[in-house]
């Protein structure tokens, strides 16, 4: 609370306060401990240790204050330490921490399940089940699809990222760092080409390019696998780790129709696009289709670990009793937090906020696309926006080096950002949706300065 008041005062003058070199002395000391005791396989994109965080603001152990455009990798859409979530978690902690829902049940689980079934895309009746993470949710969605169809095949997309279990690494496109050395991978996974409109051949119009990809998708079911061998097609409505790539609506609608006509289940992986990130509750709503199965995680519980599968009722109920489960999935604290998250969306009108953030951010990004020689493409839906950096705009050669420099420049000046993309060539924004206009403007100013310092002006 004290922190909140201090920040309110500071926000008149701006939020960012950088008092030390980054990392500061206390973070540096903790990084030493980390290097001694934590596997370096975890990575650490930004070299600070966080002391506390609220809304879109993060304070490190050295007293530096940052604006957070990473939102806990998309898990903090309702903001860090959202007061409604914290209150719900505290109240739940006083009553029961854990039982395992498959042993003895508790109310927060069923309340959240009911709320998510209502909130899920489409009108058909749904049922839900909870797991520990996004990966576990997707893994279980695939099990539900195979069980219901009796077919083995899974179709995923080029640039996809769905998690880090063995099956999901099979679905994931990017080899390094995700897949290197961890194979062999699972069988019966087929990868469909993604229509990257920005990188399409020059001689094709956008419409021609999309039509070409629709024909390619038809061929795919001849060349690679048949519909009768395929349990499901799984896609992110907007690709997250793959670079915030937005698929053409006509192509997605074709894939959906083709799946429905052939008994192939359509899974929308909403782990990153869900909970308002794209300005609608679910990314797939932009494509006006009702997926058979939806996977959720990240922002579902305001920062607590939780994953969910929500699917058409008959699909969920077809699986035999005790066929799906996990000890901690749908933990009472996480479910109580999830109920509070949905309430926060209603009370604070966070979908509208996401749209406003998107308008402001994408307008700035489009200006940079015009004026900066290294911003090849600016894109986004709602508050899911990105700039793709290139070495030159003709060749569109990915510019990972500039991404690294810009991210470093920004965190040293008080803005936390992450990269994405198959070549690490994309800077993405995942700021909490409760970010204020002033914080957003201040953060974008720093990013703009970095972009033009690194890349110059046209
Ligand atoms: C679209 C998508 N699916 C699944 C996952 C895996 O989620 P988790 O890291 O919670 O296992 C991620 C994580 O970034 C994701 O972006």
Short mmCIF file of C-alpha atoms and ligand atoms in Angstrom, two decimals, residues 73 132-136 138 161-164 168 236 238 240-241 269-273 295 297-298 306 428, ligand 1:
data_model
loop_
_atom_site.label_atom_id
_atom_site.label_comp_id
_atom_site.label_asym_id
_atom_site.label_seq_id
_atom_site.Cartn_x
_atom_site.Cartn_y
_atom_site.Cartn_z
CA UNK A 73 5.50 -13.05 -20.07
CA UNK A 132 -0.77 -26.53 -13.83
CA UNK A 133 0.47 -24.67 -16.88
CA UNK A 134 -0.08 -23.80 -20.51
CA UNK A 135 1.91 -26.81 -21.66
CA UNK A 136 -0.16 -29.18 -19.54
CA UNK A 138 -2.31 -28.10 -24.51
CA UNK A 161 4.99 -22.56 -29.85
CA UNK A 162 2.83 -24.60 -27.50
CA UNK A 163 5.11 -25.53 -24.60
CA UNK A 164 8.07 -27.63 -23.62
CA UNK A 168 4.72 -30.00 -27.41
CA UNK A 236 -2.47 -19.89 -31.73
CA UNK A 238 -1.97 -14.87 -33.07
CA UNK A 240 3.21 -15.57 -29.63
CA UNK A 241 6.80 -16.80 -29.37
CA UNK A 269 -4.36 -22.26 -28.01
CA UNK A 270 -5.25 -19.09 -26.10
CA UNK A 271 -2.42 -19.35 -23.59
CA UNK A 272 -0.91 -16.06 -24.79
CA UNK A 273 -3.82 -14.49 -26.69
CA UNK A 295 -6.53 -23.98 -23.96
CA UNK A 297 -3.10 -20.35 -18.93
CA UNK A 298 -0.80 -17.35 -18.32
CA UNK A 306 -2.94 -22.46 -13.65
CA UNK A 428 6.75 -7.60 -28.57
C1 LIG B 1 0.64 -20.13 -27.10
C2 LIG B 1 1.34 -20.83 -25.96
N1 LIG B 1 0.96 -22.07 -25.63
C3 LIG B 1 1.52 -22.74 -24.62
C4 LIG B 1 2.54 -22.17 -23.86
C5 LIG B 1 3.16 -22.91 -22.74
O1 LIG B 1 2.74 -22.38 -21.53
P1 LIG B 1 3.54 -22.65 -20.18
O2 LIG B 1 4.83 -21.91 -20.29
O3 LIG B 1 2.65 -22.15 -19.10
O4 LIG B 1 3.76 -24.13 -20.10
C6 LIG B 1 2.96 -20.86 -24.17
C7 LIG B 1 4.03 -20.21 -23.40
O5 LIG B 1 4.59 -19.22 -23.75
C8 LIG B 1 2.34 -20.17 -25.24
O6 LIG B 1 2.69 -18.93 -25.57
#
